[in-house]
């Protein structure tokens, strides 16, 4: 079985890369979605987060925009949030990956942490800062949110050093598809 971790900075195109891999038959798990699940009222991290930042709770739900405004402008708050959510995310990722029986399993993670065994193939997606910025504006994010999230993430240099493979996503979708297909072929699942 080919097991791949895909990471990259916000707006780099890691979701597009995992979507292309999914089109090629991969089972894909998104750590962001699991992160949202652990913040739901029945989620493992809900109570801790709600108790720590009661102002982010509206109608018994965590307002992720309010939470983001707090944690992406304060490194200590971000570290505290990660200490509450990451253990639950790791457990859920491990559980989900054990349940998947396919030739190609891909886990998309937004930040560089050792969520999974390092024997997995690690792919880091890069894009120039101005390209990422334009993509995020097109998603409707404001300047402060973009700056805060980019600042909170590891640098591309750190990601490139971590990765077994680097995919550059500054060009067209067709160019990206070609690069992803070539990667999968080199790993024996293209």
PDB file of C-alpha atoms in Angstrom:
ATOM      1  CA  UNK A   1       0.000   0.000   0.000  1.00  0.00           C
ATOM      2  CA  UNK A   2       1.234   3.493  -0.854  1.00  0.00           C
ATOM      3  CA  UNK A   3       0.707   5.907   2.054  1.00  0.00           C
ATOM      4  CA  UNK A   4       1.196   9.601   1.454  1.00  0.00           C
ATOM      5  CA  UNK A   5       1.047  12.653   3.697  1.00  0.00           C
ATOM      6  CA  UNK A   6       0.345  15.865   1.754  1.00  0.00           C
ATOM      7  CA  UNK A   7       1.081  19.185   3.412  1.00  0.00           C
ATOM      8  CA  UNK A   8       1.713  22.757   2.391  1.00  0.00           C
ATOM      9  CA  UNK A   9       0.944  26.289   3.402  1.00  0.00           C
ATOM     10  CA  UNK A  10      -2.539  27.710   3.226  1.00  0.00           C
ATOM     11  CA  UNK A  11      -3.452  28.456  -0.388  1.00  0.00           C
ATOM     12  CA  UNK A  12      -0.657  26.287  -1.789  1.00  0.00           C
ATOM     13  CA  UNK A  13      -3.057  23.838  -3.420  1.00  0.00           C
ATOM     14  CA  UNK A  14      -2.717  20.791  -1.198  1.00  0.00           C
ATOM     15  CA  UNK A  15      -6.471  20.130  -1.420  1.00  0.00           C
ATOM     16  CA  UNK A  16      -6.251  20.264  -5.207  1.00  0.00           C
ATOM     17  CA  UNK A  17      -3.345  17.804  -5.104  1.00  0.00           C
ATOM     18  CA  UNK A  18      -5.292  15.405  -2.867  1.00  0.00           C
ATOM     19  CA  UNK A  19      -8.335  15.770  -5.127  1.00  0.00           C
ATOM     20  CA  UNK A  20      -6.230  14.747  -8.136  1.00  0.00           C
ATOM     21  CA  UNK A  21      -4.939  11.777  -6.136  1.00  0.00           C
ATOM     22  CA  UNK A  22      -8.510  10.876  -5.190  1.00  0.00           C
ATOM     23  CA  UNK A  23      -9.452  10.942  -8.880  1.00  0.00           C
ATOM     24  CA  UNK A  24      -6.667   8.372  -9.354  1.00  0.00           C
ATOM     25  CA  UNK A  25      -8.268   6.047  -6.785  1.00  0.00           C
ATOM     26  CA  UNK A  26      -6.792   7.251  -3.503  1.00  0.00           C
ATOM     27  CA  UNK A  27      -8.707   7.162  -0.263  1.00  0.00           C
ATOM     28  CA  UNK A  28      -8.234  10.657   1.193  1.00  0.00           C
ATOM     29  CA  UNK A  29      -8.465  11.747   4.822  1.00  0.00           C
ATOM     30  CA  UNK A  30      -8.447  15.489   5.591  1.00  0.00           C
ATOM     31  CA  UNK A  31      -6.995  16.432   8.985  1.00  0.00           C
ATOM     32  CA  UNK A  32      -8.809  19.802   8.772  1.00  0.00           C
ATOM     33  CA  UNK A  33     -12.166  18.008   8.684  1.00  0.00           C
ATOM     34  CA  UNK A  34     -11.175  15.969  11.717  1.00  0.00           C
ATOM     35  CA  UNK A  35     -10.117  19.213  13.391  1.00  0.00           C
ATOM     36  CA  UNK A  36     -13.603  20.572  12.796  1.00  0.00           C
ATOM     37  CA  UNK A  37     -15.137  17.367  14.205  1.00  0.00           C
ATOM     38  CA  UNK A  38     -13.216  17.615  17.496  1.00  0.00           C
ATOM     39  CA  UNK A  39     -14.585  21.160  17.918  1.00  0.00           C
ATOM     40  CA  UNK A  40     -18.219  20.093  17.465  1.00  0.00           C
ATOM     41  CA  UNK A  41     -20.308  20.068  20.682  1.00  0.00           C
ATOM     42  CA  UNK A  42     -19.823  16.285  20.987  1.00  0.00           C
ATOM     43  CA  UNK A  43     -16.159  16.493  19.969  1.00  0.00           C
ATOM     44  CA  UNK A  44     -13.255  15.678  22.255  1.00  0.00           C
ATOM     45  CA  UNK A  45     -11.883  19.234  22.397  1.00  0.00           C
ATOM     46  CA  UNK A  46     -15.141  21.199  22.577  1.00  0.00           C
ATOM     47  CA  UNK A  47     -15.346  21.576  26.359  1.00  0.00           C
ATOM     48  CA  UNK A  48     -11.696  22.562  26.801  1.00  0.00           C
ATOM     49  CA  UNK A  49     -11.894  25.154  24.026  1.00  0.00           C
ATOM     50  CA  UNK A  50     -15.247  26.512  25.218  1.00  0.00           C
ATOM     51  CA  UNK A  51     -13.966  26.793  28.801  1.00  0.00           C
ATOM     52  CA  UNK A  52     -10.744  28.517  27.698  1.00  0.00           C
ATOM     53  CA  UNK A  53     -12.362  30.968  25.257  1.00  0.00           C
ATOM     54  CA  UNK A  54     -16.069  31.308  26.171  1.00  0.00           C
ATOM     55  CA  UNK A  55     -16.409  34.285  23.804  1.00  0.00           C
ATOM     56  CA  UNK A  56     -16.077  31.947  20.794  1.00  0.00           C
ATOM     57  CA  UNK A  57     -19.180  29.930  21.736  1.00  0.00           C
ATOM     58  CA  UNK A  58     -22.451  30.936  20.100  1.00  0.00           C
ATOM     59  CA  UNK A  59     -25.608  28.796  20.382  1.00  0.00           C
ATOM     60  CA  UNK A  60     -23.589  25.906  21.881  1.00  0.00           C
ATOM     61  CA  UNK A  61     -21.210  25.853  18.908  1.00  0.00           C
ATOM     62  CA  UNK A  62     -17.676  27.105  18.479  1.00  0.00           C
ATOM     63  CA  UNK A  63     -17.491  29.973  16.014  1.00  0.00           C
ATOM     64  CA  UNK A  64     -14.305  29.026  14.179  1.00  0.00           C
ATOM     65  CA  UNK A  65     -13.878  32.550  12.748  1.00  0.00           C
ATOM     66  CA  UNK A  66     -13.858  34.041  16.252  1.00  0.00           C
ATOM     67  CA  UNK A  67     -11.471  31.332  17.420  1.00  0.00           C
ATOM     68  CA  UNK A  68      -9.189  31.932  14.424  1.00  0.00           C
ATOM     69  CA  UNK A  69      -9.093  35.666  15.163  1.00  0.00           C
ATOM     70  CA  UNK A  70      -7.776  34.866  18.642  1.00  0.00           C
ATOM     71  CA  UNK A  71      -5.292  32.093  17.929  1.00  0.00           C
ATOM     72  CA  UNK A  72      -3.769  33.337  14.680  1.00  0.00           C
ATOM     73  CA  UNK A  73      -2.793  36.622  16.338  1.00  0.00           C
ATOM     74  CA  UNK A  74      -1.330  35.069  19.502  1.00  0.00           C
ATOM     75  CA  UNK A  75       1.300  32.312  19.389  1.00  0.00           C
ATOM     76  CA  UNK A  76       0.607  31.238  22.983  1.00  0.00           C
ATOM     77  CA  UNK A  77      -3.117  30.914  22.288  1.00  0.00           C
ATOM     78  CA  UNK A  78      -2.400  28.888  19.143  1.00  0.00           C
ATOM     79  CA  UNK A  79      -0.109  26.563  21.101  1.00  0.00           C
ATOM     80  CA  UNK A  80      -2.817  26.151  23.746  1.00  0.00           C
ATOM     81  CA  UNK A  81      -5.451  25.346  21.114  1.00  0.00           C
ATOM     82  CA  UNK A  82      -3.126  22.826  19.451  1.00  0.00           C
ATOM     83  CA  UNK A  83      -2.482  21.156  22.821  1.00  0.00           C
ATOM     84  CA  UNK A  84      -6.250  20.655  23.134  1.00  0.00           C
ATOM     85  CA  UNK A  85      -7.024  19.566  19.584  1.00  0.00           C
ATOM     86  CA  UNK A  86      -3.952  17.790  18.194  1.00  0.00           C
ATOM     87  CA  UNK A  87      -4.049  14.722  20.487  1.00  0.00           C
ATOM     88  CA  UNK A  88      -7.687  14.110  19.500  1.00  0.00           C
ATOM     89  CA  UNK A  89      -6.891  14.700  15.813  1.00  0.00           C
ATOM     90  CA  UNK A  90      -3.953  12.269  15.974  1.00  0.00           C
ATOM     91  CA  UNK A  91      -6.120   9.569  17.573  1.00  0.00           C
ATOM     92  CA  UNK A  92      -8.882   9.993  14.993  1.00  0.00           C
ATOM     93  CA  UNK A  93      -6.381   9.997  12.091  1.00  0.00           C
ATOM     94  CA  UNK A  94      -4.789   6.800  13.382  1.00  0.00           C
ATOM     95  CA  UNK A  95      -8.217   5.186  13.750  1.00  0.00           C
ATOM     96  CA  UNK A  96      -9.336   6.195  10.254  1.00  0.00           C
ATOM     97  CA  UNK A  97      -6.110   5.092   8.587  1.00  0.00           C
ATOM     98  CA  UNK A  98      -6.394   1.655  10.223  1.00  0.00           C
ATOM     99  CA  UNK A  99      -9.881   1.261   8.748  1.00  0.00           C
ATOM    100  CA  UNK A 100      -8.880   2.078   5.165  1.00  0.00           C
ATOM    101  CA  UNK A 101      -7.931  -0.843   2.950  1.00  0.00           C
ATOM    102  CA  UNK A 102      -6.875   0.525  -0.407  1.00  0.00           C
ATOM    103  CA  UNK A 103      -3.723   0.598  -2.505  1.00  0.00           C
ATOM    104  CA  UNK A 104      -3.356   4.358  -2.098  1.00  0.00           C
ATOM    105  CA  UNK A 105      -4.071   6.242   1.121  1.00  0.00           C
ATOM    106  CA  UNK A 106      -3.513   9.999   1.325  1.00  0.00           C
ATOM    107  CA  UNK A 107      -3.751  12.158   4.434  1.00  0.00           C
ATOM    108  CA  UNK A 108      -3.851  15.920   3.964  1.00  0.00           C
ATOM    109  CA  UNK A 109      -2.462  17.888   6.898  1.00  0.00           C
ATOM    110  CA  UNK A 110      -2.414  21.678   7.047  1.00  0.00           C
ATOM    111  CA  UNK A 111       0.600  22.027   9.321  1.00  0.00           C
ATOM    112  CA  UNK A 112       3.824  20.149   9.755  1.00  0.00           C
ATOM    113  CA  UNK A 113       3.560  17.899  12.761  1.00  0.00           C
ATOM    114  CA  UNK A 114       4.300  14.238  13.157  1.00  0.00           C
ATOM    115  CA  UNK A 115       0.657  13.176  12.910  1.00  0.00           C
ATOM    116  CA  UNK A 116       1.591   9.911  11.232  1.00  0.00           C
ATOM    117  CA  UNK A 117       4.482   7.499  11.049  1.00  0.00           C
ATOM    118  CA  UNK A 118       7.475   8.971   9.266  1.00  0.00           C
ATOM    119  CA  UNK A 119       7.690   5.904   7.019  1.00  0.00           C
ATOM    120  CA  UNK A 120       4.857   7.440   4.994  1.00  0.00           C
ATOM    121  CA  UNK A 121       5.809   9.276   1.810  1.00  0.00           C
ATOM    122  CA  UNK A 122       5.782  12.995   2.576  1.00  0.00           C
ATOM    123  CA  UNK A 123       4.725  15.461  -0.145  1.00  0.00           C
ATOM    124  CA  UNK A 124       4.942  19.213   0.347  1.00  0.00           C
ATOM    125  CA  UNK A 125       3.025  21.537  -1.988  1.00  0.00           C
ATOM    126  CA  UNK A 126       4.512  24.964  -2.645  1.00  0.00           C
ATOM    127  CA  UNK A 127       3.266  28.081  -4.379  1.00  0.00           C
ATOM    128  CA  UNK A 128       4.706  31.557  -4.503  1.00  0.00           C
ATOM    129  CA  UNK A 129       3.444  33.891  -1.772  1.00  0.00           C
ATOM    130  CA  UNK A 130       1.612  36.214  -4.150  1.00  0.00           C
ATOM    131  CA  UNK A 131      -0.136  33.230  -5.796  1.00  0.00           C
ATOM    132  CA  UNK A 132      -1.260  31.902  -2.413  1.00  0.00           C
ATOM    133  CA  UNK A 133      -2.389  35.381  -1.380  1.00  0.00           C
ATOM    134  CA  UNK A 134      -4.501  35.793  -4.535  1.00  0.00           C
ATOM    135  CA  UNK A 135      -6.097  32.374  -4.005  1.00  0.00           C
ATOM    136  CA  UNK A 136      -6.987  33.213  -0.410  1.00  0.00           C
ATOM    137  CA  UNK A 137      -8.494  36.567  -1.368  1.00  0.00           C
ATOM    138  CA  UNK A 138     -10.578  34.720  -3.981  1.00  0.00           C
ATOM    139  CA  UNK A 139     -11.843  32.454  -1.162  1.00  0.00           C
ATOM    140  CA  UNK A 140     -13.127  35.543   0.624  1.00  0.00           C
ATOM    141  CA  UNK A 141     -10.492  35.725   3.351  1.00  0.00           C
ATOM    142  CA  UNK A 142      -9.498  39.160   4.616  1.00  0.00           C
ATOM    143  CA  UNK A 143      -5.936  40.485   4.811  1.00  0.00           C
ATOM    144  CA  UNK A 144      -5.625  40.058   8.589  1.00  0.00           C
ATOM    145  CA  UNK A 145      -6.781  36.436   8.458  1.00  0.00           C
ATOM    146  CA  UNK A 146      -4.448  35.658   5.551  1.00  0.00           C
ATOM    147  CA  UNK A 147      -1.477  37.251   7.307  1.00  0.00           C
ATOM    148  CA  UNK A 148      -2.224  35.534  10.633  1.00  0.00           C
ATOM    149  CA  UNK A 149      -2.622  32.082   9.138  1.00  0.00           C
ATOM    150  CA  UNK A 150       0.454  32.369   6.926  1.00  0.00           C
ATOM    151  CA  UNK A 151       2.502  33.616   9.878  1.00  0.00           C
ATOM    152  CA  UNK A 152       1.375  30.685  12.044  1.00  0.00           C
ATOM    153  CA  UNK A 153       2.496  28.050   9.536  1.00  0.00           C
ATOM    154  CA  UNK A 154       5.916  26.583   8.966  1.00  0.00           C
ATOM    155  CA  UNK A 155       7.977  28.148   6.213  1.00  0.00           C
ATOM    156  CA  UNK A 156       8.240  26.560   2.786  1.00  0.00           C
ATOM    157  CA  UNK A 157      11.919  25.915   3.550  1.00  0.00           C
ATOM    158  CA  UNK A 158      10.899  23.831   6.571  1.00  0.00           C
ATOM    159  CA  UNK A 159       8.324  21.955   4.489  1.00  0.00           C
ATOM    160  CA  UNK A 160      10.759  21.284   1.670  1.00  0.00           C
ATOM    161  CA  UNK A 161      13.310  19.939   4.178  1.00  0.00           C
ATOM    162  CA  UNK A 162      10.626  17.667   5.707  1.00  0.00           C
ATOM    163  CA  UNK A 163       9.341  16.328   2.390  1.00  0.00           C
ATOM    164  CA  UNK A 164      10.360  13.367   0.297  1.00  0.00           C
ATOM    165  CA  UNK A 165       8.769  15.082  -2.741  1.00  0.00           C
ATOM    166  CA  UNK A 166       7.954  18.713  -3.477  1.00  0.00           C
ATOM    167  CA  UNK A 167       5.180  19.735  -5.860  1.00  0.00           C
ATOM    168  CA  UNK A 168       5.245  23.282  -7.219  1.00  0.00           C
ATOM    169  CA  UNK A 169       1.790  24.719  -7.840  1.00  0.00           C
ATOM    170  CA  UNK A 170       2.357  28.055  -9.552  1.00  0.00           C
ATOM    171  CA  UNK A 171       1.084  27.033 -12.980  1.00  0.00           C
ATOM    172  CA  UNK A 172      -2.089  25.675 -14.508  1.00  0.00           C
ATOM    173  CA  UNK A 173      -4.275  22.852 -13.252  1.00  0.00           C
ATOM    174  CA  UNK A 174      -3.085  20.739 -16.186  1.00  0.00           C
ATOM    175  CA  UNK A 175       0.547  21.248 -15.149  1.00  0.00           C
ATOM    176  CA  UNK A 176      -0.324  20.281 -11.581  1.00  0.00           C
ATOM    177  CA  UNK A 177      -2.181  17.161 -12.739  1.00  0.00           C
ATOM    178  CA  UNK A 178       0.834  16.130 -14.820  1.00  0.00           C
ATOM    179  CA  UNK A 179       3.148  16.569 -11.835  1.00  0.00           C
ATOM    180  CA  UNK A 180       0.858  14.602  -9.486  1.00  0.00           C
ATOM    181  CA  UNK A 181       0.376  11.774 -12.012  1.00  0.00           C
ATOM    182  CA  UNK A 182       4.164  11.559 -12.453  1.00  0.00           C
ATOM    183  CA  UNK A 183       4.617  11.359  -8.687  1.00  0.00           C
ATOM    184  CA  UNK A 184       2.031   8.595  -8.335  1.00  0.00           C
ATOM    185  CA  UNK A 185       3.632   6.681 -11.209  1.00  0.00           C
ATOM    186  CA  UNK A 186       7.043   6.933  -9.551  1.00  0.00           C
ATOM    187  CA  UNK A 187       5.528   5.547  -6.345  1.00  0.00           C
ATOM    188  CA  UNK A 188       3.959   2.639  -8.201  1.00  0.00           C
ATOM    189  CA  UNK A 189       0.341   3.742  -8.057  1.00  0.00           C
ATOM    190  CA  UNK A 190      -0.164   5.897 -11.128  1.00  0.00           C
TER     191      UNK A 190
END
